[in-house]
Structures are given as structure tokens and as C-alpha cells.
PDB file of C-alpha atoms and ligand atoms in Angstrom:
ATOM      1  CA  MET D  22       0.000   0.000   0.000  1.00 79.00           C
ATOM      2  CA  THR D  23       1.204   3.517  -0.852  1.00 89.00           C
ATOM      3  CA  ASP D  24       2.782   5.363   2.046  1.00 93.00           C
ATOM      4  CA  PHE D  25       1.478   8.935   1.916  1.00 95.00           C
ATOM      5  CA  VAL D  26       3.290  11.661   3.857  1.00 97.00           C
ATOM      6  CA  PHE D  27      -0.144  12.690   5.151  1.00 96.00           C
ATOM      7  CA  PRO D  28      -3.558  11.124   4.645  1.00 94.00           C
ATOM      8  CA  ALA D  29      -4.828  11.632   1.095  1.00 93.00           C
ATOM      9  CA  SER D  30      -8.111  13.508   0.829  1.00 93.00           C
ATOM     10  CA  ALA D  31     -11.211  11.400   0.338  1.00 94.00           C
ATOM     11  CA  PRO D  32     -12.929  12.182  -2.979  1.00 95.00           C
ATOM     12  CA  THR D  33     -15.773  14.669  -3.094  1.00 98.00           C
ATOM     13  CA  THR D  34     -18.968  12.692  -3.565  1.00 98.00           C
ATOM     14  CA  LEU D  35     -22.565  13.338  -4.553  1.00 98.00           C
ATOM     15  CA  PRO D  36     -25.548  11.235  -3.537  1.00 98.00           C
ATOM     16  CA  VAL D  37     -27.245   9.117  -6.184  1.00 98.00           C
ATOM     17  CA  ALA D  38     -31.037   9.144  -6.385  1.00 95.00           C
ATOM     18  CA  GLY D  39     -32.441   5.814  -5.211  1.00 91.00           C
ATOM     19  CA  ARG D  40     -29.075   4.307  -4.258  1.00 94.00           C
ATOM     20  CA  THR D  41     -26.951   4.161  -1.140  1.00 96.00           C
ATOM     21  CA  ALA D  42     -23.714   4.173  -3.152  1.00 97.00           C
ATOM     22  CA  VAL D  43     -22.408   7.665  -3.878  1.00 98.00           C
ATOM     23  CA  PHE D  44     -20.899   9.216  -7.027  1.00 98.00           C
ATOM     24  CA  PRO D  45     -17.170  10.064  -6.719  1.00 98.00           C
ATOM     25  CA  VAL D  46     -16.522  13.410  -8.386  1.00 98.00           C
ATOM     26  CA  GLY D  47     -13.481  13.642 -10.659  1.00 98.00           C
ATOM     27  CA  ARG D  48     -12.976  16.836 -12.609  1.00 98.00           C
ATOM     28  CA  VAL D  49     -15.538  19.554 -13.212  1.00 98.00           C
ATOM     29  CA  TYR D  50     -15.773  20.933 -16.748  1.00 98.00           C
ATOM     30  CA  CYS D  51     -17.959  23.965 -17.385  1.00 98.00           C
ATOM     31  CA  ILE D  52     -19.154  24.996 -20.820  1.00 96.00           C
ATOM     32  CA  GLY D  53     -19.468  28.647 -21.794  1.00 91.00           C
ATOM     33  CA  ARG D  54     -22.321  29.989 -23.898  1.00 88.00           C
ATOM     34  CA  ASN D  55     -24.582  27.118 -24.931  1.00 93.00           C
ATOM     35  CA  TYR D  56     -27.991  28.843 -25.096  1.00 92.00           C
ATOM     36  CA  ARG D  57     -28.964  31.851 -27.164  1.00 87.00           C
ATOM     37  CA  TRP D  58     -29.244  34.798 -24.826  1.00 84.00           C
ATOM     38  CA  SER D  59     -31.153  37.078 -27.200  1.00 77.00           C
ATOM     39  CA  GLN D  60     -33.475  36.924 -30.199  1.00 67.00           C
ATOM     40  CA  ASP D  61     -30.625  38.372 -32.235  1.00 62.00           C
ATOM     41  CA  GLU D  62     -28.578  35.215 -31.919  1.00 64.00           C
ATOM     42  CA  HIS D  63     -29.767  33.134 -34.846  1.00 59.00           C
ATOM     43  CA  GLY D  64     -29.282  29.464 -35.357  1.00 56.00           C
ATOM     44  CA  THR D  65     -26.119  29.603 -37.332  1.00 55.00           C
ATOM     45  CA  PRO D  66     -24.416  26.225 -37.472  1.00 51.00           C
ATOM     46  CA  LEU D  67     -21.741  25.943 -34.840  1.00 60.00           C
ATOM     47  CA  VAL D  68     -18.342  24.804 -35.946  1.00 59.00           C
ATOM     48  CA  GLU D  69     -16.244  25.731 -32.953  1.00 70.00           C
ATOM     49  CA  MET D  70     -16.473  24.228 -29.520  1.00 74.00           C
ATOM     50  CA  PRO D  71     -17.820  26.755 -27.007  1.00 82.00           C
ATOM     51  CA  ALA D  72     -15.264  27.891 -24.444  1.00 89.00           C
ATOM     52  CA  TRP D  73     -14.764  25.593 -21.468  1.00 93.00           C
ATOM     53  CA  PHE D  74     -13.134  26.053 -18.119  1.00 95.00           C
ATOM     54  CA  MET D  75     -12.792  24.010 -14.923  1.00 97.00           C
ATOM     55  CA  LYS D  76     -13.559  24.072 -11.242  1.00 98.00           C
ATOM     56  CA  PRO D  77     -11.874  21.811  -8.689  1.00 98.00           C
ATOM     57  CA  ALA D  78     -13.859  18.815  -7.470  1.00 98.00           C
ATOM     58  CA  SER D  79     -13.634  20.349  -3.999  1.00 97.00           C
ATOM     59  CA  ALA D  80     -15.934  23.167  -5.218  1.00 98.00           C
ATOM     60  CA  VAL D  81     -18.774  20.664  -5.603  1.00 98.00           C
ATOM     61  CA  MET D  82     -21.282  20.513  -2.762  1.00 98.00           C
ATOM     62  CA  GLN D  83     -24.748  19.114  -2.463  1.00 98.00           C
ATOM     63  CA  ALA D  84     -27.269  21.818  -3.396  1.00 98.00           C
ATOM     64  CA  ARG D  85     -29.175  22.217  -0.162  1.00 98.00           C
ATOM     65  CA  GLY D  86     -29.112  24.230   3.048  1.00 98.00           C
ATOM     66  CA  VAL D  87     -26.715  27.151   3.242  1.00 97.00           C
ATOM     67  CA  LEU D  88     -24.939  28.638   0.219  1.00 98.00           C
ATOM     68  CA  PRO D  89     -21.969  30.597   1.575  1.00 97.00           C
ATOM     69  CA  TYR D  90     -21.473  34.068   0.084  1.00 97.00           C
ATOM     70  CA  PRO D  91     -17.849  33.949  -1.110  1.00 97.00           C
ATOM     71  CA  PRO D  92     -15.114  36.395  -0.176  1.00 96.00           C
ATOM     72  CA  GLY D  93     -13.606  38.930  -2.560  1.00 95.00           C
ATOM     73  CA  THR D  94     -16.714  39.852  -4.536  1.00 96.00           C
ATOM     74  CA  SER D  95     -19.689  42.169  -4.550  1.00 96.00           C
ATOM     75  CA  ASP D  96     -21.279  40.543  -7.614  1.00 97.00           C
ATOM     76  CA  PHE D  97     -21.975  36.886  -6.796  1.00 98.00           C
ATOM     77  CA  CYS D  98     -24.014  35.471  -9.698  1.00 98.00           C
ATOM     78  CA  HIS D  99     -26.174  32.404 -10.290  1.00 98.00           C
ATOM     79  CA  GLU D 100     -26.052  30.226 -13.422  1.00 98.00           C
ATOM     80  CA  ILE D 101     -28.443  27.249 -13.494  1.00 98.00           C
ATOM     81  CA  GLU D 102     -27.196  24.353 -15.624  1.00 98.00           C
ATOM     82  CA  LEU D 103     -27.871  20.755 -16.594  1.00 98.00           C
ATOM     83  CA  VAL D 104     -24.986  18.653 -15.282  1.00 98.00           C
ATOM     84  CA  VAL D 105     -23.789  15.536 -17.117  1.00 98.00           C
ATOM     85  CA  ALA D 106     -22.063  12.880 -14.980  1.00 98.00           C
ATOM     86  CA  ILE D 107     -19.563  10.722 -16.872  1.00 98.00           C
ATOM     87  CA  GLY D 108     -19.414   7.019 -15.980  1.00 98.00           C
ATOM     88  CA  ARG D 109     -16.996   5.784 -18.610  1.00 98.00           C
ATOM     89  CA  GLY D 110     -14.224   7.944 -19.971  1.00 97.00           C
ATOM     90  CA  GLY D 111     -12.570   8.173 -23.335  1.00 98.00           C
ATOM     91  CA  ARG D 112     -11.296  10.457 -26.019  1.00 97.00           C
ATOM     92  CA  ASP D 113     -12.518  11.139 -29.528  1.00 97.00           C
ATOM     93  CA  ILE D 114     -15.876   9.736 -28.475  1.00 98.00           C
ATOM     94  CA  ASP D 115     -18.458   9.153 -31.214  1.00 98.00           C
ATOM     95  CA  PRO D 116     -21.517  11.353 -30.498  1.00 97.00           C
ATOM     96  CA  ALA D 117     -23.726   8.344 -31.262  1.00 97.00           C
ATOM     97  CA  ARG D 118     -22.157   6.450 -28.344  1.00 98.00           C
ATOM     98  CA  VAL D 119     -22.104   9.222 -25.753  1.00 98.00           C
ATOM     99  CA  GLU D 120     -25.446   8.468 -24.141  1.00 97.00           C
ATOM    100  CA  ARG D 121     -25.285   4.688 -24.315  1.00 96.00           C
ATOM    101  CA  ASP D 122     -21.683   4.188 -23.267  1.00 98.00           C
ATOM    102  CA  HIS D 123     -20.378   7.230 -21.415  1.00 98.00           C
ATOM    103  CA  VAL D 124     -23.068   9.181 -19.545  1.00 98.00           C
ATOM    104  CA  TRP D 125     -23.780   7.735 -16.107  1.00 98.00           C
ATOM    105  CA  GLY D 126     -26.404  10.236 -15.074  1.00 98.00           C
ATOM    106  CA  TYR D 127     -27.618  13.804 -14.808  1.00 98.00           C
ATOM    107  CA  ALA D 128     -28.166  16.479 -12.191  1.00 98.00           C
ATOM    108  CA  ALA D 129     -29.049  20.142 -11.833  1.00 98.00           C
ATOM    109  CA  GLY D 130     -26.190  22.397 -10.824  1.00 98.00           C
ATOM    110  CA  LEU D 131     -25.209  25.977 -10.157  1.00 98.00           C
ATOM    111  CA  ASP D 132     -22.121  27.444 -11.827  1.00 98.00           C
ATOM    112  CA  LEU D 133     -21.603  30.248  -9.314  1.00 98.00           C
ATOM    113  CA  THR D 134     -19.556  33.169 -10.533  1.00 98.00           C
ATOM    114  CA  ARG D 135     -17.822  36.183  -8.994  1.00 97.00           C
ATOM    115  CA  ARG D 136     -18.873  38.317 -11.979  1.00 97.00           C
ATOM    116  CA  ASP D 137     -16.850  41.353 -10.945  1.00 97.00           C
ATOM    117  CA  LEU D 138     -13.673  39.264 -10.875  1.00 96.00           C
ATOM    118  CA  GLN D 139     -14.598  37.736 -14.239  1.00 95.00           C
ATOM    119  CA  ALA D 140     -15.029  41.212 -15.743  1.00 96.00           C
ATOM    120  CA  GLN D 141     -11.618  42.221 -14.354  1.00 96.00           C
ATOM    121  CA  ALA D 142     -10.037  39.086 -15.819  1.00 94.00           C
ATOM    122  CA  LYS D 143     -11.622  39.707 -19.209  1.00 93.00           C
ATOM    123  CA  ARG D 144     -10.380  43.301 -19.241  1.00 95.00           C
ATOM    124  CA  ALA D 145      -6.881  42.164 -18.296  1.00 96.00           C
ATOM    125  CA  GLY D 146      -6.946  39.271 -20.778  1.00 95.00           C
ATOM    126  CA  GLY D 147      -6.129  36.969 -17.863  1.00 93.00           C
ATOM    127  CA  PRO D 148      -7.491  33.644 -16.625  1.00 93.00           C
ATOM    128  CA  TRP D 149     -10.939  33.266 -15.029  1.00 91.00           C
ATOM    129  CA  GLU D 150     -10.125  30.981 -12.106  1.00 95.00           C
ATOM    130  CA  ALA D 151     -10.685  33.597  -9.409  1.00 96.00           C
ATOM    131  CA  ALA D 152     -14.154  34.203 -10.846  1.00 97.00           C
ATOM    132  CA  LYS D 153     -15.143  30.577 -11.172  1.00 97.00           C
ATOM    133  CA  ALA D 154     -13.052  28.124  -9.159  1.00 98.00           C
ATOM    134  CA  PHE D 155     -13.732  29.183  -5.559  1.00 97.00           C
ATOM    135  CA  ASP D 156     -15.024  27.180  -2.578  1.00 97.00           C
ATOM    136  CA  HIS D 157     -18.680  26.045  -2.832  1.00 98.00           C
ATOM    137  CA  SER D 158     -18.904  27.361  -6.396  1.00 98.00           C
ATOM    138  CA  ALA D 159     -20.495  24.217  -7.858  1.00 98.00           C
ATOM    139  CA  PRO D 160     -23.596  23.108  -5.902  1.00 98.00           C
ATOM    140  CA  CYS D 161     -25.237  20.064  -7.473  1.00 98.00           C
ATOM    141  CA  THR D 162     -28.341  17.957  -6.847  1.00 98.00           C
ATOM    142  CA  PRO D 163     -28.066  14.169  -6.377  1.00 98.00           C
ATOM    143  CA  ILE D 164     -27.129  12.324  -9.577  1.00 98.00           C
ATOM    144  CA  LEU D 165     -30.053  10.695 -11.361  1.00 97.00           C
ATOM    145  CA  PRO D 166     -28.825   7.460 -13.010  1.00 97.00           C
ATOM    146  CA  ALA D 167     -29.461   7.380 -16.769  1.00 97.00           C
ATOM    147  CA  ALA D 168     -29.816   3.595 -16.568  1.00 94.00           C
ATOM    148  CA  MET D 169     -33.010   4.099 -14.570  1.00 92.00           C
ATOM    149  CA  PHE D 170     -34.315   7.427 -15.838  1.00 92.00           C
ATOM    150  CA  GLY D 171     -33.002   7.743 -19.373  1.00 96.00           C
ATOM    151  CA  HIS D 172     -31.543  10.747 -21.162  1.00 97.00           C
ATOM    152  CA  PRO D 173     -33.401  14.070 -21.136  1.00 95.00           C
ATOM    153  CA  ARG D 174     -33.859  15.759 -24.507  1.00 92.00           C
ATOM    154  CA  GLU D 175     -36.278  18.442 -23.365  1.00 96.00           C
ATOM    155  CA  GLY D 176     -37.620  19.957 -20.186  1.00 96.00           C
ATOM    156  CA  ASP D 177     -37.425  23.203 -18.284  1.00 98.00           C
ATOM    157  CA  VAL D 178     -34.196  24.548 -16.842  1.00 98.00           C
ATOM    158  CA  TRP D 179     -35.189  27.227 -14.349  1.00 98.00           C
ATOM    159  CA  LEU D 180     -34.029  29.335 -11.440  1.00 98.00           C
ATOM    160  CA  ALA D 181     -35.805  31.714  -9.071  1.00 98.00           C
ATOM    161  CA  VAL D 182     -34.586  34.062  -6.356  1.00 98.00           C
ATOM    162  CA  ASN D 183     -36.972  34.647  -3.454  1.00 98.00           C
ATOM    163  CA  GLY D 184     -39.694  33.044  -5.564  1.00 98.00           C
ATOM    164  CA  ILE D 185     -39.210  35.406  -8.519  1.00 98.00           C
ATOM    165  CA  GLU D 186     -38.152  33.708 -11.748  1.00 98.00           C
ATOM    166  CA  ARG D 187     -34.784  34.774 -13.136  1.00 98.00           C
ATOM    167  CA  GLN D 188     -33.893  32.045 -15.649  1.00 98.00           C
ATOM    168  CA  ARG D 189     -35.985  29.663 -17.751  1.00 97.00           C
ATOM    169  CA  ALA D 190     -35.164  27.746 -20.913  1.00 97.00           C
ATOM    170  CA  ASP D 191     -35.701  24.306 -22.362  1.00 97.00           C
ATOM    171  CA  LEU D 192     -33.057  21.618 -22.767  1.00 97.00           C
ATOM    172  CA  SER D 193     -34.065  21.477 -26.435  1.00 95.00           C
ATOM    173  CA  ASP D 194     -32.624  25.021 -26.691  1.00 94.00           C
ATOM    174  CA  LEU D 195     -29.075  23.785 -26.035  1.00 94.00           C
ATOM    175  CA  MET D 196     -26.972  24.839 -29.026  1.00 92.00           C
ATOM    176  CA  TRP D 197     -24.663  21.925 -28.310  1.00 93.00           C
ATOM    177  CA  PRO D 198     -26.848  18.997 -27.174  1.00 95.00           C
ATOM    178  CA  VAL D 199     -25.269  16.567 -24.719  1.00 97.00           C
ATOM    179  CA  PRO D 200     -24.020  13.955 -27.258  1.00 97.00           C
ATOM    180  CA  GLU D 201     -22.277  16.537 -29.439  1.00 95.00           C
ATOM    181  CA  LEU D 202     -21.003  18.464 -26.419  1.00 96.00           C
ATOM    182  CA  VAL D 203     -19.423  15.454 -24.718  1.00 97.00           C
ATOM    183  CA  ALA D 204     -17.983  14.209 -27.999  1.00 96.00           C
ATOM    184  CA  MET D 205     -16.465  17.612 -28.749  1.00 94.00           C
ATOM    185  CA  LEU D 206     -14.993  17.956 -25.266  1.00 96.00           C
ATOM    186  CA  SER D 207     -13.473  14.488 -25.602  1.00 97.00           C
ATOM    187  CA  ARG D 208     -11.568  15.676 -28.672  1.00 95.00           C
ATOM    188  CA  SER D 209      -9.885  18.271 -26.445  1.00 94.00           C
ATOM    189  CA  VAL D 210      -9.271  16.230 -23.294  1.00 97.00           C
ATOM    190  CA  THR D 211      -9.551  12.577 -22.285  1.00 98.00           C
ATOM    191  CA  LEU D 212     -12.681  12.255 -20.163  1.00 98.00           C
ATOM    192  CA  ALA D 213     -12.641  10.028 -17.093  1.00 98.00           C
ATOM    193  CA  PRO D 214     -15.234   8.340 -14.881  1.00 98.00           C
ATOM    194  CA  GLY D 215     -16.452  10.810 -12.276  1.00 98.00           C
ATOM    195  CA  ASP D 216     -16.082  13.879 -14.464  1.00 98.00           C
ATOM    196  CA  LEU D 217     -18.969  16.334 -14.293  1.00 98.00           C
ATOM    197  CA  ILE D 218     -19.850  18.605 -17.206  1.00 98.00           C
ATOM    198  CA  TYR D 219     -21.833  21.767 -16.484  1.00 98.00           C
ATOM    199  CA  THR D 220     -23.489  22.357 -19.842  1.00 97.00           C
ATOM    200  CA  GLY D 221     -23.982  26.135 -19.864  1.00 96.00           C
ATOM    201  CA  THR D 222     -26.667  28.496 -18.611  1.00 97.00           C
ATOM    202  CA  PRO D 223     -29.656  30.249 -20.202  1.00 96.00           C
ATOM    203  CA  ALA D 224     -30.160  34.015 -20.199  1.00 95.00           C
ATOM    204  CA  GLY D 225     -31.132  35.750 -16.981  1.00 96.00           C
ATOM    205  CA  VAL D 226     -27.998  35.355 -14.895  1.00 96.00           C
ATOM    206  CA  GLY D 227     -27.902  37.812 -12.027  1.00 97.00           C
ATOM    207  CA  PRO D 228     -26.603  38.579  -8.553  1.00 98.00           C
ATOM    208  CA  LEU D 229     -27.388  36.910  -5.241  1.00 98.00           C
ATOM    209  CA  GLN D 230     -27.385  38.685  -1.886  1.00 97.00           C
ATOM    210  CA  PRO D 231     -27.053  37.308   1.624  1.00 97.00           C
ATOM    211  CA  GLY D 232     -30.499  36.239   2.794  1.00 97.00           C
ATOM    212  CA  ASP D 233     -31.724  35.335  -0.692  1.00 98.00           C
ATOM    213  CA  VAL D 234     -33.384  31.985  -1.233  1.00 98.00           C
ATOM    214  CA  VAL D 235     -32.193  30.601  -4.560  1.00 98.00           C
ATOM    215  CA  SER D 236     -34.197  27.723  -6.000  1.00 98.00           C
ATOM    216  CA  GLY D 237     -33.910  25.992  -9.317  1.00 98.00           C
ATOM    217  CA  GLY D 238     -33.760  22.768 -11.188  1.00 98.00           C
ATOM    218  CA  VAL D 239     -34.038  20.780 -14.364  1.00 98.00           C
ATOM    219  CA  ALA D 240     -37.438  19.196 -15.004  1.00 97.00           C
ATOM    220  CA  GLY D 241     -37.390  15.480 -14.299  1.00 95.00           C
ATOM    221  CA  ILE D 242     -33.757  15.608 -13.137  1.00 97.00           C
ATOM    222  CA  GLY D 243     -33.559  17.489  -9.857  1.00 97.00           C
ATOM    223  CA  GLU D 244     -34.528  20.581  -7.908  1.00 98.00           C
ATOM    224  CA  PHE D 245     -32.943  22.495  -5.055  1.00 98.00           C
ATOM    225  CA  SER D 246     -33.436  25.406  -2.715  1.00 98.00           C
ATOM    226  CA  MET D 247     -30.588  27.089  -0.808  1.00 98.00           C
ATOM    227  CA  THR D 248     -30.263  30.152   1.388  1.00 98.00           C
ATOM    228  CA  VAL D 249     -27.361  32.525   0.767  1.00 98.00           C
ATOM    229  CA  LYS D 250     -25.520  33.392   3.950  1.00 97.00           C
ATOM    230  CA  ASN D 251     -22.617  35.704   4.540  1.00 91.00           C
ATOM    231  CA  THR D 252     -20.637  34.038   7.265  1.00 74.00           C
ATOM    232  CA  HIS D 253     -17.100  32.902   7.875  1.00 64.00           C
ATOM    233  CA  SER D 254     -18.186  30.497  10.584  1.00 49.00           C
ATOM    234  CA  ILE D 255     -19.113  27.901   7.966  1.00 48.00           C
ATOM    235  CA  SER D 256     -16.658  25.046   7.723  1.00 51.00           C
ATOM    236  CA  PRO D 257     -14.975  24.281   4.357  1.00 52.00           C
ATOM    237  CA  THR D 258     -17.242  21.274   3.933  1.00 53.00           C
ATOM    238  CA  GLY D 259     -20.258  23.558   3.773  1.00 48.00           C
ATOM    239  CA  ASP D 260     -21.741  22.128   6.953  1.00 50.00           C
ATOM    240  CA  SER D 261     -23.156  24.629   9.362  1.00 46.00           C
ATOM    241  CA  PRO D 262     -21.573  24.574  12.821  1.00 43.00           C
TER     242      PRO D 262
HETATM  243 MN1   MN Y 330     -21.862  28.589 -16.632  1.00 89.58          MN
END
């Protein structure tokens, strides 16, 4: 057995709907623009992969209870997204085999963003990590196994703050549907079991304030409700003291 100089961290996990076994999270890939945000964006055929970036697995938390307001920002924004959970990895994956052979399940997730830091990074032409890859920045509902529930092609993706709707779209509006998206990503990197792919957010992104109740979901996949709290007394695991 390997002799570590200190105990290796246990993997971040997410619950699985209807199972006691949990899903071990590998890497977290996030896709940039994948819905049209205005009527002006017509359905021109896409040839280039949308931008992607990553968050650490440690940013993933179950979407429930308290959502900590992060440090270093005054523009903490919500992005509701369908999350694809990879069960079998690969590269140069055939789109026709993505669902059958590679997708383990689905969830609803939040790609939380420090928008002010993202704007600074864009102006400076620098990387986005500070805007995207912070603690608790990737809440996610339990994974719904595709083997039991199938593969969603349509259904509402929605988010509300204090009961007022901010985002709503349909999965059929995805410019890059899941098979093409996963296949394209696998031409850029080798996907591995446990990888999560946040598939992009519809229009309507906006700020959250301490005290807000943010709720959202993907129809037939998962729903959540969390309360934003500004506190430093929350442990790194997201558990309240
Ligand atoms: Mn996003």
C-alpha cells in the first residue's frame, strides 16, 4: 500500500437518487455559452467548440441548506445548468455512443460566478479561475442514473430568487446537445469516470445577496433550494456549525 506523507483527501462525492452508493466526483468541466441569450442570436451552425473552463472537485457541494457568500466579490451570480455525470471515460468519443456508453447520469447544478472578478479578468486578458473556481462554487443535486431514468432531450431549466423567476429555458434550446457536447470535449481532453460537465446556462444570470433563497432545477432531473448566507463560521465542507 502507498505510504502517503499525510492522509490523502477522500474524494468529493454526490448522492445518487435511489441508491446508497455515492458518485465520486473527478474533474468539473464547465461549458461557456450554450444557449442563445437574445433573439438576435440566430441558429447559425456551430463549428467551434464553445469555451470551457474548470472548477476543482472540492468546489462541488450538495445543493441544499446554506450557500456561503464567497469572499472577494460584490457581484456573486447564479447560473443554473444541466450537469452531465460521466461514468466511462474516453477520447474522440463518437456522439452516437455518448449516451449509451459514457453518460452515467444527470443532475441540476449551479455554476456560481464572482462576476466582478470575471469582468476584471476579461479586461486584463487573464485567466478566469478567481471568478469561477472558488469554494462552494459548484452546488449540485443528487445524480439521477441514466440507466433508470433515461436521457433528457427536453424539459425546463429554471431558477428563481426569493420566488421570482430569473432564468428559464428548455433543454431542447441547447446549441450543443449533450451527445455533441461530450464528444467535442473528448476531442480536447480525455474524459474520465467521475467527471462532471456543467453544460452552460440560459439568459437571466444575475446577482445573489445574503439572505436570498435561490431555487432551481431541471425538469425530471432534480430541484434544489438554498439560502445565501454571509458568514465565515461555515466550515470548508459547507456544513453549518
Ligand atoms: Mn456557466
